[in-house]
Amino acid sequence: MTRPSTLTREQVARIRAAAAVLLPGHAESPAADVLPDYDELVQVAAAAVGEGRALPAAIEALPDEPTWESLSTLADADPASFEQVSLVAVGAYFMSPAVLASLGLPTGERRPADREQVVDELSTGILDAVYERGCPVRTLDDVNGATR
């Protein structure tokens, strides 16, 4: 993966330190701080989250040496910053092939079906039951109509 760097090494290190507390791993899944590709995945997650100047400010709000208690305090005192940093940390973690493999999820390259195959599958009626259920999203009119 070669992606443009959006965060400095220090910022990535701060996220990695917080991830070590938030994602300690267990017998089947590796801890975030031992993943060899984690720093690169943090860059990808940060680019996906975007957020301009808000993400660097959120990273700056992290304690110098994160612990469960200090991160919990940050979450209570500044939930927006904690949410942004944890979103990047968790997003990077679940992009790792090692983590996906530990969860039994596929990690290989995706091969989408060709157009003819999609048409063939749809013409079999495979989605008829889904269409029959109708839209699961309720509009404001639906909600207001139900209360009247």
PDB file of C-alpha atoms in Angstrom:
ATOM      1  CA  MET A   1       0.000   0.000   0.000  1.00  0.00           C
ATOM      2  CA  THR A   2       1.364   3.353  -0.908  1.00  0.00           C
ATOM      3  CA  ARG A   3      -0.831   6.164   0.281  1.00  0.00           C
ATOM      4  CA  PRO A   4       0.021   9.787   0.906  1.00  0.00           C
ATOM      5  CA  SER A   5       0.886  10.476   4.519  1.00  0.00           C
ATOM      6  CA  THR A   6      -1.638  12.663   6.238  1.00  0.00           C
ATOM      7  CA  LEU A   7      -0.285  12.304   9.766  1.00  0.00           C
ATOM      8  CA  THR A   8       3.189  12.817  11.175  1.00  0.00           C
ATOM      9  CA  ARG A   9       5.126   9.940  12.717  1.00  0.00           C
ATOM     10  CA  GLU A  10       4.472  11.391  16.154  1.00  0.00           C
ATOM     11  CA  GLN A  11       0.717  11.528  15.523  1.00  0.00           C
ATOM     12  CA  VAL A  12       0.708   7.925  14.305  1.00  0.00           C
ATOM     13  CA  ALA A  13       2.724   6.904  17.368  1.00  0.00           C
ATOM     14  CA  ARG A  14       0.173   8.585  19.649  1.00  0.00           C
ATOM     15  CA  ILE A  15      -2.687   6.725  17.944  1.00  0.00           C
ATOM     16  CA  ARG A  16      -0.709   3.466  18.176  1.00  0.00           C
ATOM     17  CA  ALA A  17      -0.200   4.016  21.919  1.00  0.00           C
ATOM     18  CA  ALA A  18      -3.931   4.624  22.425  1.00  0.00           C
ATOM     19  CA  ALA A  19      -4.761   1.591  20.265  1.00  0.00           C
ATOM     20  CA  ALA A  20      -2.522  -0.576  22.440  1.00  0.00           C
ATOM     21  CA  VAL A  21      -4.885   0.209  25.320  1.00  0.00           C
ATOM     22  CA  LEU A  22      -8.146   0.123  23.375  1.00  0.00           C
ATOM     23  CA  LEU A  23      -7.334  -2.987  21.293  1.00  0.00           C
ATOM     24  CA  PRO A  24      -5.161  -5.263  23.430  1.00  0.00           C
ATOM     25  CA  GLY A  25      -5.990  -8.394  21.431  1.00  0.00           C
ATOM     26  CA  HIS A  26      -6.500 -11.858  22.869  1.00  0.00           C
ATOM     27  CA  ALA A  27      -5.510 -15.447  22.144  1.00  0.00           C
ATOM     28  CA  GLU A  28      -6.991 -15.501  18.619  1.00  0.00           C
ATOM     29  CA  SER A  29      -6.580 -11.854  17.567  1.00  0.00           C
ATOM     30  CA  PRO A  30      -3.374  -9.818  17.637  1.00  0.00           C
ATOM     31  CA  ALA A  31      -3.043  -6.601  19.608  1.00  0.00           C
ATOM     32  CA  ALA A  32      -3.068  -3.411  17.555  1.00  0.00           C
ATOM     33  CA  ASP A  33       0.420  -2.389  18.592  1.00  0.00           C
ATOM     34  CA  VAL A  34       2.027  -5.602  17.279  1.00  0.00           C
ATOM     35  CA  LEU A  35       0.560  -5.421  13.766  1.00  0.00           C
ATOM     36  CA  PRO A  36       3.422  -4.760  11.334  1.00  0.00           C
ATOM     37  CA  ASP A  37       1.224  -2.759   8.933  1.00  0.00           C
ATOM     38  CA  TYR A  38      -0.660  -0.792  11.581  1.00  0.00           C
ATOM     39  CA  ASP A  39       1.092   2.554  11.018  1.00  0.00           C
ATOM     40  CA  GLU A  40       0.323   2.463   7.310  1.00  0.00           C
ATOM     41  CA  LEU A  41      -3.278   1.463   8.007  1.00  0.00           C
ATOM     42  CA  VAL A  42      -3.604   4.401  10.436  1.00  0.00           C
ATOM     43  CA  GLN A  43      -2.633   6.695   7.552  1.00  0.00           C
ATOM     44  CA  VAL A  44      -5.300   5.087   5.337  1.00  0.00           C
ATOM     45  CA  ALA A  45      -7.943   5.370   8.063  1.00  0.00           C
ATOM     46  CA  ALA A  46      -6.996   8.998   8.764  1.00  0.00           C
ATOM     47  CA  ALA A  47      -7.294   9.836   5.075  1.00  0.00           C
ATOM     48  CA  ALA A  48     -10.709   8.147   4.972  1.00  0.00           C
ATOM     49  CA  VAL A  49     -11.939  10.019   8.045  1.00  0.00           C
ATOM     50  CA  GLY A  50     -10.629  13.323   6.738  1.00  0.00           C
ATOM     51  CA  GLU A  51     -11.871  15.915   9.223  1.00  0.00           C
ATOM     52  CA  GLY A  52      -9.283  18.594   8.291  1.00  0.00           C
ATOM     53  CA  ARG A  53      -7.817  20.135  11.423  1.00  0.00           C
ATOM     54  CA  ALA A  54     -10.148  18.339  13.821  1.00  0.00           C
ATOM     55  CA  LEU A  55      -8.239  15.041  13.673  1.00  0.00           C
ATOM     56  CA  PRO A  56      -4.806  16.535  14.514  1.00  0.00           C
ATOM     57  CA  ALA A  57      -6.424  18.443  17.388  1.00  0.00           C
ATOM     58  CA  ALA A  58      -8.077  15.231  18.593  1.00  0.00           C
ATOM     59  CA  ILE A  59      -4.742  13.418  18.470  1.00  0.00           C
ATOM     60  CA  GLU A  60      -3.142  16.247  20.436  1.00  0.00           C
ATOM     61  CA  ALA A  61      -5.808  15.763  23.121  1.00  0.00           C
ATOM     62  CA  LEU A  62      -4.592  12.198  23.737  1.00  0.00           C
ATOM     63  CA  PRO A  63      -2.682  11.661  26.971  1.00  0.00           C
ATOM     64  CA  ASP A  64       1.090  11.287  26.572  1.00  0.00           C
ATOM     65  CA  GLU A  65       1.029   7.805  28.079  1.00  0.00           C
ATOM     66  CA  PRO A  66      -2.475   6.426  27.550  1.00  0.00           C
ATOM     67  CA  THR A  67      -4.058   4.169  30.116  1.00  0.00           C
ATOM     68  CA  TRP A  68      -7.600   2.883  30.319  1.00  0.00           C
ATOM     69  CA  GLU A  69      -8.373   5.504  32.965  1.00  0.00           C
ATOM     70  CA  SER A  70      -6.823   8.437  31.064  1.00  0.00           C
ATOM     71  CA  LEU A  71      -8.617   7.480  27.844  1.00  0.00           C
ATOM     72  CA  SER A  72     -11.867   7.111  29.762  1.00  0.00           C
ATOM     73  CA  THR A  73     -11.340  10.583  31.193  1.00  0.00           C
ATOM     74  CA  LEU A  74     -10.722  11.945  27.683  1.00  0.00           C
ATOM     75  CA  ALA A  75     -13.894  10.239  26.448  1.00  0.00           C
ATOM     76  CA  ASP A  76     -15.888  11.932  29.205  1.00  0.00           C
ATOM     77  CA  ALA A  77     -14.232  15.347  28.897  1.00  0.00           C
ATOM     78  CA  ASP A  78     -13.931  15.560  25.105  1.00  0.00           C
ATOM     79  CA  PRO A  79     -16.127  12.919  23.453  1.00  0.00           C
ATOM     80  CA  ALA A  80     -15.679  14.340  19.945  1.00  0.00           C
ATOM     81  CA  SER A  81     -11.884  14.022  20.089  1.00  0.00           C
ATOM     82  CA  PHE A  82     -12.049  10.561  21.605  1.00  0.00           C
ATOM     83  CA  GLU A  83     -14.519   9.451  18.933  1.00  0.00           C
ATOM     84  CA  GLN A  84     -12.303  10.672  16.090  1.00  0.00           C
ATOM     85  CA  VAL A  85      -9.142   9.075  17.427  1.00  0.00           C
ATOM     86  CA  SER A  86     -10.833   5.801  18.325  1.00  0.00           C
ATOM     87  CA  LEU A  87     -12.498   5.686  14.899  1.00  0.00           C
ATOM     88  CA  VAL A  88      -9.103   5.907  13.212  1.00  0.00           C
ATOM     89  CA  ALA A  89      -7.533   3.409  15.638  1.00  0.00           C
ATOM     90  CA  VAL A  90     -10.315   0.846  15.295  1.00  0.00           C
ATOM     91  CA  GLY A  91     -10.683   1.413  11.544  1.00  0.00           C
ATOM     92  CA  ALA A  92      -6.989   0.762  10.989  1.00  0.00           C
ATOM     93  CA  TYR A  93      -7.151  -2.351  13.183  1.00  0.00           C
ATOM     94  CA  PHE A  94     -10.001  -3.917  11.240  1.00  0.00           C
ATOM     95  CA  MET A  95      -8.315  -3.206   7.901  1.00  0.00           C
ATOM     96  CA  SER A  96      -5.399  -5.441   8.840  1.00  0.00           C
ATOM     97  CA  PRO A  97      -5.360  -8.769   7.004  1.00  0.00           C
ATOM     98  CA  ALA A  98      -4.050 -10.440  10.176  1.00  0.00           C
ATOM     99  CA  VAL A  99      -7.059  -9.248  12.169  1.00  0.00           C
ATOM    100  CA  LEU A 100      -9.521 -10.205   9.436  1.00  0.00           C
ATOM    101  CA  ALA A 101      -7.960 -13.662   9.202  1.00  0.00           C
ATOM    102  CA  SER A 102      -8.184 -14.082  12.981  1.00  0.00           C
ATOM    103  CA  LEU A 103     -11.915 -13.392  12.701  1.00  0.00           C
ATOM    104  CA  GLY A 104     -12.324 -15.882   9.876  1.00  0.00           C
ATOM    105  CA  LEU A 105     -13.096 -13.161   7.327  1.00  0.00           C
ATOM    106  CA  PRO A 106     -11.741 -13.235   3.774  1.00  0.00           C
ATOM    107  CA  THR A 107      -8.574 -11.257   3.181  1.00  0.00           C
ATOM    108  CA  GLY A 108      -7.827 -11.910  -0.471  1.00  0.00           C
ATOM    109  CA  GLU A 109      -8.437  -9.719  -3.436  1.00  0.00           C
ATOM    110  CA  ARG A 110     -12.095  -9.127  -4.226  1.00  0.00           C
ATOM    111  CA  ARG A 111     -13.299 -10.313  -7.618  1.00  0.00           C
ATOM    112  CA  PRO A 112     -16.623  -8.730  -8.496  1.00  0.00           C
ATOM    113  CA  ALA A 113     -19.003 -10.671 -10.686  1.00  0.00           C
ATOM    114  CA  ASP A 114     -19.172  -9.643 -14.312  1.00  0.00           C
ATOM    115  CA  ARG A 115     -22.280  -7.821 -15.532  1.00  0.00           C
ATOM    116  CA  GLU A 116     -23.776 -10.826 -17.281  1.00  0.00           C
ATOM    117  CA  GLN A 117     -23.530 -12.917 -14.117  1.00  0.00           C
ATOM    118  CA  VAL A 118     -25.209 -10.167 -12.079  1.00  0.00           C
ATOM    119  CA  VAL A 119     -28.089  -9.986 -14.565  1.00  0.00           C
ATOM    120  CA  ASP A 120     -28.419 -13.781 -14.560  1.00  0.00           C
ATOM    121  CA  GLU A 121     -28.541 -13.921 -10.752  1.00  0.00           C
ATOM    122  CA  LEU A 122     -31.044 -11.084 -10.451  1.00  0.00           C
ATOM    123  CA  SER A 123     -33.328 -12.666 -13.051  1.00  0.00           C
ATOM    124  CA  THR A 124     -33.574 -15.820 -10.893  1.00  0.00           C
ATOM    125  CA  GLY A 125     -35.641 -13.887  -8.343  1.00  0.00           C
ATOM    126  CA  ILE A 126     -33.014 -14.068  -5.610  1.00  0.00           C
ATOM    127  CA  LEU A 127     -33.998 -10.584  -4.380  1.00  0.00           C
ATOM    128  CA  ASP A 128     -37.779 -10.981  -4.636  1.00  0.00           C
ATOM    129  CA  ALA A 129     -38.168 -11.591  -0.892  1.00  0.00           C
ATOM    130  CA  VAL A 130     -36.163  -8.446  -0.162  1.00  0.00           C
ATOM    131  CA  TYR A 131     -38.296  -6.355  -2.498  1.00  0.00           C
ATOM    132  CA  GLU A 132     -41.487  -7.776  -0.964  1.00  0.00           C
ATOM    133  CA  ARG A 133     -40.452  -6.606   2.517  1.00  0.00           C
ATOM    134  CA  GLY A 134     -40.342  -3.035   1.285  1.00  0.00           C
ATOM    135  CA  CYS A 135     -38.047  -0.245   2.315  1.00  0.00           C
ATOM    136  CA  PRO A 136     -36.734  -0.579   5.893  1.00  0.00           C
ATOM    137  CA  VAL A 137     -36.205   3.180   6.135  1.00  0.00           C
ATOM    138  CA  ARG A 138     -39.098   5.149   7.589  1.00  0.00           C
ATOM    139  CA  THR A 139     -39.567   8.697   6.385  1.00  0.00           C
ATOM    140  CA  LEU A 140     -40.580  11.545   8.643  1.00  0.00           C
ATOM    141  CA  ASP A 141     -44.052  11.389   7.068  1.00  0.00           C
ATOM    142  CA  ASP A 142     -44.284   7.698   8.028  1.00  0.00           C
ATOM    143  CA  VAL A 143     -43.328   8.477  11.613  1.00  0.00           C
ATOM    144  CA  ASN A 144     -45.664  11.449  11.914  1.00  0.00           C
ATOM    145  CA  GLY A 145     -48.501   9.485  10.312  1.00  0.00           C
ATOM    146  CA  ALA A 146     -48.078   6.679  12.861  1.00  0.00           C
ATOM    147  CA  THR A 147     -48.449   9.090  15.794  1.00  0.00           C
ATOM    148  CA  ARG A 148     -51.660  10.656  14.551  1.00  0.00           C
TER     149      ARG A 148
END
